[in-house]
Short mmCIF file of C-alpha atoms and ligand atoms in Angstrom, two decimals:
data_model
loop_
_atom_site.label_atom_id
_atom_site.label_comp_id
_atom_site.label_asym_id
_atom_site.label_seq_id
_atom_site.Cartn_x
_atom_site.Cartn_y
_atom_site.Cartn_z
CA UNK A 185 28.02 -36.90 16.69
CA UNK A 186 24.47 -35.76 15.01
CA UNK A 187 22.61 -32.56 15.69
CA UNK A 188 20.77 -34.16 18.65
CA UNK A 189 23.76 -33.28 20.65
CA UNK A 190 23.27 -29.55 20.60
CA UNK A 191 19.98 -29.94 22.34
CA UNK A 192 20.14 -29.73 26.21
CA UNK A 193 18.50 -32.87 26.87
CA UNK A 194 17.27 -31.94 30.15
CA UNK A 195 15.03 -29.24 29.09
CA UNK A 196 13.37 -31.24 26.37
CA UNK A 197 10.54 -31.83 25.45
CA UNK A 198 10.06 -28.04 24.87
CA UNK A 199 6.60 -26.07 24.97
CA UNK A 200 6.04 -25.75 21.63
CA UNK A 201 2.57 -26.70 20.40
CA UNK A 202 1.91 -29.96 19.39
CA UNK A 203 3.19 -29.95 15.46
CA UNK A 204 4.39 -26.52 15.85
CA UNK A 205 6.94 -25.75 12.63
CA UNK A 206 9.80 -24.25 15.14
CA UNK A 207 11.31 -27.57 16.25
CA UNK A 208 11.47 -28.56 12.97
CA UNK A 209 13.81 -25.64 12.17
CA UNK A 210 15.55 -26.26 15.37
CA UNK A 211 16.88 -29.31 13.76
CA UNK A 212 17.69 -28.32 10.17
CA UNK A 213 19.83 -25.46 11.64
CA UNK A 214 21.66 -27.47 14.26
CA UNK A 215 22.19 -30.20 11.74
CA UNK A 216 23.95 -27.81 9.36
CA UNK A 217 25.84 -26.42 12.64
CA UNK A 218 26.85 -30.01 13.13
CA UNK A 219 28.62 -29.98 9.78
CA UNK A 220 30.85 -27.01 10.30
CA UNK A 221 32.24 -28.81 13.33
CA UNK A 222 32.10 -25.30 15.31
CA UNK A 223 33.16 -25.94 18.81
CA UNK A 224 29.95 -25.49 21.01
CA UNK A 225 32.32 -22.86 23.16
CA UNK A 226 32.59 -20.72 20.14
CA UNK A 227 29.06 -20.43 18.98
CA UNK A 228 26.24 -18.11 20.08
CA UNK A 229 22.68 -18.01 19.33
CA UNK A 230 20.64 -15.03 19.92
CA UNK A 231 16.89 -14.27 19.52
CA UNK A 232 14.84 -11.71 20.78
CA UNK A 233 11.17 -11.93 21.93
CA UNK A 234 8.11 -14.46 20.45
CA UNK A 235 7.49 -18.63 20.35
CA UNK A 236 10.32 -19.04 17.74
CA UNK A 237 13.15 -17.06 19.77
CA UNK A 238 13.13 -19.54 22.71
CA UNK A 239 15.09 -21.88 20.13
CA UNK A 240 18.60 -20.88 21.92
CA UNK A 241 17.02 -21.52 25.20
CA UNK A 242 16.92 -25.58 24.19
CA UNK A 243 20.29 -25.27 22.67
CA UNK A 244 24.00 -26.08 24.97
CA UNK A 245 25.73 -23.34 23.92
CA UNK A 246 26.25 -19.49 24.97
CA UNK A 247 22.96 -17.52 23.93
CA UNK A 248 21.24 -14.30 24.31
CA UNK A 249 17.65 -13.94 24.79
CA UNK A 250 17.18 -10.33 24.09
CA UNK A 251 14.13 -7.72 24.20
CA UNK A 252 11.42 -8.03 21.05
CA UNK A 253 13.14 -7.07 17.97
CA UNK A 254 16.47 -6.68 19.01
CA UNK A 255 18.14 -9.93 17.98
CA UNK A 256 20.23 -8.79 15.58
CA UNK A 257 21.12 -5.47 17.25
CA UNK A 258 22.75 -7.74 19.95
CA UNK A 259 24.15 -10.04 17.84
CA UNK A 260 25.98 -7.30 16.04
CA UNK A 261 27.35 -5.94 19.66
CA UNK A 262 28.63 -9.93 19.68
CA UNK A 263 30.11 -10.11 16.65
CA UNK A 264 31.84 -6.96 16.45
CA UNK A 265 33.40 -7.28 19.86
CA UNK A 266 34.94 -10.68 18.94
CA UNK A 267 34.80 -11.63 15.59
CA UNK A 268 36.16 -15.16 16.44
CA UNK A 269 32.91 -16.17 18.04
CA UNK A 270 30.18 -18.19 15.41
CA UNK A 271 26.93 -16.13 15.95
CA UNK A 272 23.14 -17.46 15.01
CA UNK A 273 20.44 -15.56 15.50
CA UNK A 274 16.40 -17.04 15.58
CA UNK A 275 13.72 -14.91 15.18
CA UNK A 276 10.35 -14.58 13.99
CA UNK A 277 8.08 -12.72 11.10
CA UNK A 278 7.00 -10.48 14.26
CA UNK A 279 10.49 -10.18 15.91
CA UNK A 280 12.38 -9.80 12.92
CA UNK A 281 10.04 -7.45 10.46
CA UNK A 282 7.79 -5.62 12.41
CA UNK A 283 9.24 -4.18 15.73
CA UNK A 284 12.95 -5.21 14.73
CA UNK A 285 12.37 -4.09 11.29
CA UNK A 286 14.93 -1.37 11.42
CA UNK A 287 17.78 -3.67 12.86
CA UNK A 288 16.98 -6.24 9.93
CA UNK A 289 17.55 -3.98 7.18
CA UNK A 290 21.02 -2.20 8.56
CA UNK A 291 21.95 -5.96 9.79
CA UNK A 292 22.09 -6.90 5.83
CA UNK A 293 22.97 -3.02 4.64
CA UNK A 294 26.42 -3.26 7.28
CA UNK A 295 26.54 -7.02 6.02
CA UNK A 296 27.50 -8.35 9.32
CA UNK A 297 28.53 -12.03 9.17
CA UNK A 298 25.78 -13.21 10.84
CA UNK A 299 23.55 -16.39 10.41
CA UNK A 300 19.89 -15.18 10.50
CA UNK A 301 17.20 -17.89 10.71
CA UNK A 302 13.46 -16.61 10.44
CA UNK A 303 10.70 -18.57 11.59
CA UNK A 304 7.80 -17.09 9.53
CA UNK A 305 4.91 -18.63 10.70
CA UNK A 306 2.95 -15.26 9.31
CA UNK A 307 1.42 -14.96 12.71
CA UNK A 308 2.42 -13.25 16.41
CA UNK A 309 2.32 -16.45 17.91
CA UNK A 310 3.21 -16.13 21.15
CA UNK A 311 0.32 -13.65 21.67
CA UNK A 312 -2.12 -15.20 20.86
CA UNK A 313 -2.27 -14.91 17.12
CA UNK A 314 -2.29 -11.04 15.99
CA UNK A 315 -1.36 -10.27 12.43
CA UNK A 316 1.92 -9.86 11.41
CA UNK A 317 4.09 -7.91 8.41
CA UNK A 318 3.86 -11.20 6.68
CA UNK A 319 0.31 -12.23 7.35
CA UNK A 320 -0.78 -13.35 3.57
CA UNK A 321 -3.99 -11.14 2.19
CA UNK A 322 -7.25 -12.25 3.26
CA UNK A 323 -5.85 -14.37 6.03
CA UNK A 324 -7.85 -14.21 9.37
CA UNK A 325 -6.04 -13.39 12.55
CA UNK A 326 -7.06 -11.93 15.82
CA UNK A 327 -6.41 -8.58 14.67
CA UNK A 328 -8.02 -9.13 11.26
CA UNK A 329 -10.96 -10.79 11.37
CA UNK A 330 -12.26 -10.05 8.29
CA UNK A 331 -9.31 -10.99 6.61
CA UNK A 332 -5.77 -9.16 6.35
CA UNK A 333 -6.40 -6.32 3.61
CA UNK A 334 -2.62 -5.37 3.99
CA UNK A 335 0.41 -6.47 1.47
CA UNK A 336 2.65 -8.51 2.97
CA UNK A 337 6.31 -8.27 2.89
CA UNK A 338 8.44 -10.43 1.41
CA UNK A 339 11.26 -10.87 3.70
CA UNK A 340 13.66 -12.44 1.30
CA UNK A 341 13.67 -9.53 -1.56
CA UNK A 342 13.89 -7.37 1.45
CA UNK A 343 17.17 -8.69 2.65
CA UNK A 344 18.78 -8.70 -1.16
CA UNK A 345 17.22 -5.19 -1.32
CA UNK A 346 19.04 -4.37 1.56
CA UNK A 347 22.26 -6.23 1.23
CA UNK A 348 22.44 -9.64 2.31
CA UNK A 349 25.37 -11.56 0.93
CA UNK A 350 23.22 -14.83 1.24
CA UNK A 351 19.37 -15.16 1.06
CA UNK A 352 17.38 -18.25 0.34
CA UNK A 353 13.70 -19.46 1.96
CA UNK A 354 12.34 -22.71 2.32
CA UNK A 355 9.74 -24.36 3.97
CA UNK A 356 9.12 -26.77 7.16
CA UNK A 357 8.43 -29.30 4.93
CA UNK A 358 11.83 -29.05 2.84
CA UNK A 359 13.91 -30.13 5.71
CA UNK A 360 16.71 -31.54 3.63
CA UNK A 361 16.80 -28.22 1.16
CA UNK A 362 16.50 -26.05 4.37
CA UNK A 363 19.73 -28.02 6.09
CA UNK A 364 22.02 -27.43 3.14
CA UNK A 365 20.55 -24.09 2.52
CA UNK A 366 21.47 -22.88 6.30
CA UNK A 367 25.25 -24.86 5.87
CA UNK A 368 25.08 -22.52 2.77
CA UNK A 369 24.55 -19.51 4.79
CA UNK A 370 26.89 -20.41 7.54
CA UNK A 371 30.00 -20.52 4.95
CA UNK A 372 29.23 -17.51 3.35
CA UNK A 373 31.06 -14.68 4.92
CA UNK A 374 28.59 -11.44 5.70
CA UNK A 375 25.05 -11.29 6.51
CA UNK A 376 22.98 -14.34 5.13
CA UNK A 377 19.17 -14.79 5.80
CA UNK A 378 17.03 -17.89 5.53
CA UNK A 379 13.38 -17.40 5.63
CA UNK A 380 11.49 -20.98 6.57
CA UNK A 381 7.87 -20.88 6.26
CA UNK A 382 6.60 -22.71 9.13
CA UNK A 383 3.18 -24.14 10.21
CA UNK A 384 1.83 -22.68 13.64
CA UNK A 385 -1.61 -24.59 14.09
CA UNK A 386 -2.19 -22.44 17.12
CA UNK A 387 -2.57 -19.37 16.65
CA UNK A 388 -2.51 -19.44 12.42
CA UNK A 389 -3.58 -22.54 11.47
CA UNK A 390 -6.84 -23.17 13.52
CA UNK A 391 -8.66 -19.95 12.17
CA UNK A 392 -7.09 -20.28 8.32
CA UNK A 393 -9.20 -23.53 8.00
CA UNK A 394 -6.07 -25.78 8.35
CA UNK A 395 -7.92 -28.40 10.62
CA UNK A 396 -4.90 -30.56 10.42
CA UNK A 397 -1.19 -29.70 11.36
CA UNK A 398 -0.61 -32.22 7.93
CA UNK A 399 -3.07 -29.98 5.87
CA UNK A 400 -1.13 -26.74 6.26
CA UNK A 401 2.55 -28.30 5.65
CA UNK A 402 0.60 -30.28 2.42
CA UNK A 403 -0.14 -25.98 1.66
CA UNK A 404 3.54 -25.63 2.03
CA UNK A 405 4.43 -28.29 0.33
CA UNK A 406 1.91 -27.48 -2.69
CA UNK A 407 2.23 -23.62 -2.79
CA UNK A 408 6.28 -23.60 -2.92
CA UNK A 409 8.12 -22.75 -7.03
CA UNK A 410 11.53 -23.39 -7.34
CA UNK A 411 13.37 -19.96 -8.26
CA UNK A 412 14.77 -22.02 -11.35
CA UNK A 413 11.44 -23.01 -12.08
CA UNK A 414 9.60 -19.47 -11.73
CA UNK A 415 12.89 -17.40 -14.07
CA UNK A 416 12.01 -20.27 -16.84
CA UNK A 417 8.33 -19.34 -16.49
CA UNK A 418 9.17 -15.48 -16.46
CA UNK A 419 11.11 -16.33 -19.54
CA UNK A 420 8.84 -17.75 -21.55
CA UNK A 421 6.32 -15.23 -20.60
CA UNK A 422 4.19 -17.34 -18.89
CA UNK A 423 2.18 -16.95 -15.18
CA UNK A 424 2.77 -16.82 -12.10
CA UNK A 425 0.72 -17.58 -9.58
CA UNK A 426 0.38 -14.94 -6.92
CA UNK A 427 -0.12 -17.23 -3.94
CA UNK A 428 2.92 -19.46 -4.94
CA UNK A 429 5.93 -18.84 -2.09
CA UNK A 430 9.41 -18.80 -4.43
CA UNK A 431 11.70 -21.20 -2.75
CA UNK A 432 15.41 -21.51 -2.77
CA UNK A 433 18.98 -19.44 -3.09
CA UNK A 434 17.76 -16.43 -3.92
CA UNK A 435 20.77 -14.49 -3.86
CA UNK A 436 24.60 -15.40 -2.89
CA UNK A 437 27.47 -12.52 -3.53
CA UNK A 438 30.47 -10.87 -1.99
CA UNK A 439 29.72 -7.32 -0.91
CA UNK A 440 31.98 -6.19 1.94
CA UNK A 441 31.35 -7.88 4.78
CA UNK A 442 31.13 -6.54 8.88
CA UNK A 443 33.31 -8.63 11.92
CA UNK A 444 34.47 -11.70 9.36
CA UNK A 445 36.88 -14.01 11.13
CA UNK B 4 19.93 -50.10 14.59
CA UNK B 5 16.57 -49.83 16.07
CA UNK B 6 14.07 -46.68 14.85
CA UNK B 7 12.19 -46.26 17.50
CA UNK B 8 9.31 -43.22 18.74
CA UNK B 9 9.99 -41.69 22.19
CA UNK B 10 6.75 -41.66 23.56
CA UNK B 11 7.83 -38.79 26.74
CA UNK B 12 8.63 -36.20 24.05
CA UNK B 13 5.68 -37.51 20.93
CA UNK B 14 3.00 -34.86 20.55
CA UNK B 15 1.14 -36.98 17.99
CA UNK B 16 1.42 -34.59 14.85
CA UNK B 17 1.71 -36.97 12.36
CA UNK B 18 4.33 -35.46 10.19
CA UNK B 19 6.48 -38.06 10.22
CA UNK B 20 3.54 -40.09 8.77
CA UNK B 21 3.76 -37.88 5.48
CA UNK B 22 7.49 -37.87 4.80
CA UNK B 23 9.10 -41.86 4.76
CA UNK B 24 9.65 -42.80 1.70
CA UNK B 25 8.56 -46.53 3.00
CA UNK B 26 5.47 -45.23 4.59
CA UNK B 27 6.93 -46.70 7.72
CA UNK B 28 5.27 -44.45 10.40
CA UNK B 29 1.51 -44.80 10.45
CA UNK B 30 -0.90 -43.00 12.65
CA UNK B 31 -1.69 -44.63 15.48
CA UNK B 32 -4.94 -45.68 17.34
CA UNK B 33 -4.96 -45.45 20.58
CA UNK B 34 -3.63 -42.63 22.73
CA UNK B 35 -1.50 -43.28 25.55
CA UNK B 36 -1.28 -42.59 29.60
CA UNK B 37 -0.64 -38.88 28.24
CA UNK B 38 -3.46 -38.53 25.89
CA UNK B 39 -1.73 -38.76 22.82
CA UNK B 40 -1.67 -40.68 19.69
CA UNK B 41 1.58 -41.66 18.84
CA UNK B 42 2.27 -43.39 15.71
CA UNK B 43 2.63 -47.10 15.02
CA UNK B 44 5.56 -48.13 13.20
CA UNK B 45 5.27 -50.47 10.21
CA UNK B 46 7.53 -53.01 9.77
CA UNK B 47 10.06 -50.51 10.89
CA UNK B 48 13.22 -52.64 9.87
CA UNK B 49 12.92 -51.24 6.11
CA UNK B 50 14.57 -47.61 7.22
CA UNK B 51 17.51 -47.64 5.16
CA UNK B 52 19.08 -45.92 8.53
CA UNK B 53 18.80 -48.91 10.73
CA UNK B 54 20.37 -50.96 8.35
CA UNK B 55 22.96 -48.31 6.80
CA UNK B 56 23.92 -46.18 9.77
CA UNK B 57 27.22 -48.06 10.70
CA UNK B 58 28.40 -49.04 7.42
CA UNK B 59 28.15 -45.67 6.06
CA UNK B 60 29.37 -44.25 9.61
CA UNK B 61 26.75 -41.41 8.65
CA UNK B 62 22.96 -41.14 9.31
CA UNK B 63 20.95 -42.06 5.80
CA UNK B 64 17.49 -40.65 4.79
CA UNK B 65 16.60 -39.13 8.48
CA UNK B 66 14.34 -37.10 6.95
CA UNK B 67 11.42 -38.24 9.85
CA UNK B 68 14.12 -37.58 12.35
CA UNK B 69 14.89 -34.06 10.59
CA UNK B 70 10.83 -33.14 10.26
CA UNK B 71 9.71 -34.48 13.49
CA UNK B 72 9.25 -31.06 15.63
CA UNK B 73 9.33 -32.52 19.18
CA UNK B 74 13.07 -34.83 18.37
CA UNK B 75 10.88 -37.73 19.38
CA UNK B 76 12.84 -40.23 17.00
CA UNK B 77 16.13 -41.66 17.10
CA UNK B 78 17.61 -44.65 16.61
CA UNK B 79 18.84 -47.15 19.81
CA UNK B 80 21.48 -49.84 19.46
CA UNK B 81 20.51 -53.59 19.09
CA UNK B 82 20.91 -56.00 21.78
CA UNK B 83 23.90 -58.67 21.31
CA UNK B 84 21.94 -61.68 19.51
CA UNK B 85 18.53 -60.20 19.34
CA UNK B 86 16.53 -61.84 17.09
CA UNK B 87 16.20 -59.34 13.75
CA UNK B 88 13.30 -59.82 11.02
CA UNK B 89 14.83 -59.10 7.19
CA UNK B 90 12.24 -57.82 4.87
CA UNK B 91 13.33 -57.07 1.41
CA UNK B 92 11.17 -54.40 -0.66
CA UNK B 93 11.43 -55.05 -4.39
C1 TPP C 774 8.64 -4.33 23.35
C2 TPP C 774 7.63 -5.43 23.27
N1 TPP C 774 6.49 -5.25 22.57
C3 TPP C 774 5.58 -6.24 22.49
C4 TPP C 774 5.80 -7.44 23.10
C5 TPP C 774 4.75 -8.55 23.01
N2 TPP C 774 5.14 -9.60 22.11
C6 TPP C 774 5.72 -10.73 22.56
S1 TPP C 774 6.01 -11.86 21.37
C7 TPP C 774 5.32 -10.84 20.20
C8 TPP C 774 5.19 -11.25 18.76
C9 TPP C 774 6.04 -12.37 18.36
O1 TPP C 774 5.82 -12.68 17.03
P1 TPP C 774 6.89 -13.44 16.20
O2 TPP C 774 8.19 -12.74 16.27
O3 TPP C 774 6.33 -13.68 14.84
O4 TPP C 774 7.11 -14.82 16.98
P2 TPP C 774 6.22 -16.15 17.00
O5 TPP C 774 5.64 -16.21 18.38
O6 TPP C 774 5.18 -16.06 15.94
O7 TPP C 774 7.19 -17.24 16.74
C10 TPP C 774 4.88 -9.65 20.76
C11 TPP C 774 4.24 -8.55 20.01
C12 TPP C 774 7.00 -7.61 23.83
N3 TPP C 774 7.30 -8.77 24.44
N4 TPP C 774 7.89 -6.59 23.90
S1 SF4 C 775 1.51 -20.60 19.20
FE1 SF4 C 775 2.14 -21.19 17.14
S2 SF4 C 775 4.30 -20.61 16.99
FE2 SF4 C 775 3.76 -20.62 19.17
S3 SF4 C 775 4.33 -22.69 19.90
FE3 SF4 C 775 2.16 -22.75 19.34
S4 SF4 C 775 2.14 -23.44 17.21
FE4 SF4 C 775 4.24 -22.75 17.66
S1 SF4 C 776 15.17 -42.52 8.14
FE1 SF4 C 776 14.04 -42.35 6.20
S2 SF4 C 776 13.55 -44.47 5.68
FE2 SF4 C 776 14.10 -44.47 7.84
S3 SF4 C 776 12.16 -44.25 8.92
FE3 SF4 C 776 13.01 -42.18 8.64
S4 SF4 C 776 12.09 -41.40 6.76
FE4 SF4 C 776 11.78 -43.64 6.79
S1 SF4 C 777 6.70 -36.24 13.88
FE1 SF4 C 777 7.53 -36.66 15.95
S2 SF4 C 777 6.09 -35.68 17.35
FE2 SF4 C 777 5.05 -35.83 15.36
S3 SF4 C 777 3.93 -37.78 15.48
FE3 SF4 C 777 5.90 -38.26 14.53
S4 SF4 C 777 7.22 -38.86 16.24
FE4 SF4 C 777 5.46 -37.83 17.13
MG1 MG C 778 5.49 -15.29 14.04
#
């Protein structure tokens, strides 16, 4: 069996955008599904509201599409009522840190053993491109067309500042990285979160001067630092710099867990 | 094993053009019925996957099949006997 068994065949090809980062993710996370030979009758993916939460929609298995922001509010109503079930939940920078920003952070403080895949394409996508909690400074959207002059947040530190047992981002270009870093976060009991980065030439990529889909996953590609690489930098007293995205396992421990198995 | 492109679900991205090792997907020149430029493959018996895939009872590399956003690319079964072209990369 591979991974292209999870999909449901008959609703493929999806809408997604042509070179739109979310099918990409589709795959790494049903790959690493594939290896913890879950039984498709015992696994449930939830999202809530934006381009990236129609993932479960293309997926055979049990899912909840729930209202904006509220992915992870469901999925803890799943999880806690029968622990046995496997429970993934997609959502995006939108879904997951702006209106569902409340459920994210008692999701990781209750540490319930959830999987948590974001799609961060920086962007509201499905709206037509309105800045988001992650939007990068200076980055044109609809809603900021000077350029953002907010901070981001960084979802990741925001997770291990909250509790997360697991935590690691990667990119749409890592696919290999991001596949064994979601297996990762599947084994771990408790709440683990993987941030991808992901292109969305749509809505972010047109205005941000990324003419091709290839020239913002090259940005990706060129603007990621190893966490191993960036503490040996720190070390040594050396720069950092600020526009670099730190990839990786950014945190695995073993606080107590919510609705383990 | 045969990689091949399905052209009902290609949107023409080109990603897969950036990731194989053997630069086997290259971007293509002509669009299709649909409008779209799907990519040419190049000498596409090199893919260690086609050649390892039942041996290893695993898939090898995939990395174009992991990337591509719209699962355009898999890989199909040979026909008994059909005639295969062997090119060795040193
Ligand atoms: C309660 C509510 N408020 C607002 C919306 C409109 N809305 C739909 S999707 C979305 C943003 C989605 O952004 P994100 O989660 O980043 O997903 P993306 O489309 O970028 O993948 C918004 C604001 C809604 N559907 N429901
Ligand atoms: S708008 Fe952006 S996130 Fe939504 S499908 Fe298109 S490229 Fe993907
Ligand atoms: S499996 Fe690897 S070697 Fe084969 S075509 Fe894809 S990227 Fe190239
Ligand atoms: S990555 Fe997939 S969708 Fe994109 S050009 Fe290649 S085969 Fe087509
Ligand atoms: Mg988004």
């Amino acid at each position: 069996m591979s991974f292209e068994d999870w999909y449901r065949q008959d609703r493929l090809p999806h809408i997604f955008c042509a070179g739109c980062g979310n099918g990409t993710i589709i795959n790494c996370t049903l790959a690493a599904i594939e290896q913890m030979a879950w039984k498709k009758e015992e696994t449930v993916f939830v999202s809530g509201i934006g381009c990236s939460s129609r993932a479960p929609g293309y997926i055979a298995a049990d899912s909840l599409h729930t209202t904006h922001g509220r992915a992870i509010a469901f999925a803890t109503g799943v999880k806690l009522a029968n622990p046995d079930l496997n429970v993934v939940v997609f959502t995006g920078d939108g879904d997951l840190a702006a209106i569902g920003g409340n459920h994210f952070i008692h999701g990781c403080r209750r540490n319930i053993d959830l999987t948590v895949v974001c799609m961060n394409n920086q962007i509201y996508g499905m709206t037509g491109g309105q800045g988001s909690p992650t939007t990068p400074r200076g980055c044109i959207s609809s809603t900021t067309p000077y350029g953002c002059a907010e901070t981001p947040f960084d979802l990741c530190e925001l997770a291990i500042a909250s509790g997360a047992n697991y935590v690691s981002r990667w990119t749409s270009y890592h696919v290999k990285e991001l596949e064994k870093s979601v297996l990762a976060g599947l084994q771990t009991p408790g709440f683990s979160f993987i941030e991808a980065l992901v292109q969305c030439p749509t809505a972010f990529g047109r205005r941000n001067k990324f003419k091709q889909v290839s020239d913002q996953v090259d940005y990706l590609r060129t603007h990621t630092m190893l966490k191993a690489k960036r503490d040996r930098l720190l070390d040594q007293g050396q720069h950092i710099p600020p526009d670099m995205y730190i990839v990786g396992e950014l945190a695995r421990r073993n606080r107590p867990a919510l609705g383990v198995k | 094993m045969k990689l091949a492109i399905d052209e009902t679900r290609c949107k023409g991205c080109n990603l897969c053009t950036k990731v194989c090792p053997y630069k086997i997907f290259k971007e293509g020149k002509k669009a299709n019925r649909r409008g779209i430029i799907i990519p040419e493959l190049d000498r596409p018996e090199r893919c260690s996957n086609c050649r390892l895939m039942h041996l290893y009872g695993r898939t090898l590399c995939g990395v174009c099949q992991l990337i591509c956003p719209d699962q355009a690319i898999h890989w199909v079964e040979e026909q008994p006997y059909e005639p295969q072209k062997v090119a060795i990369e040193y």
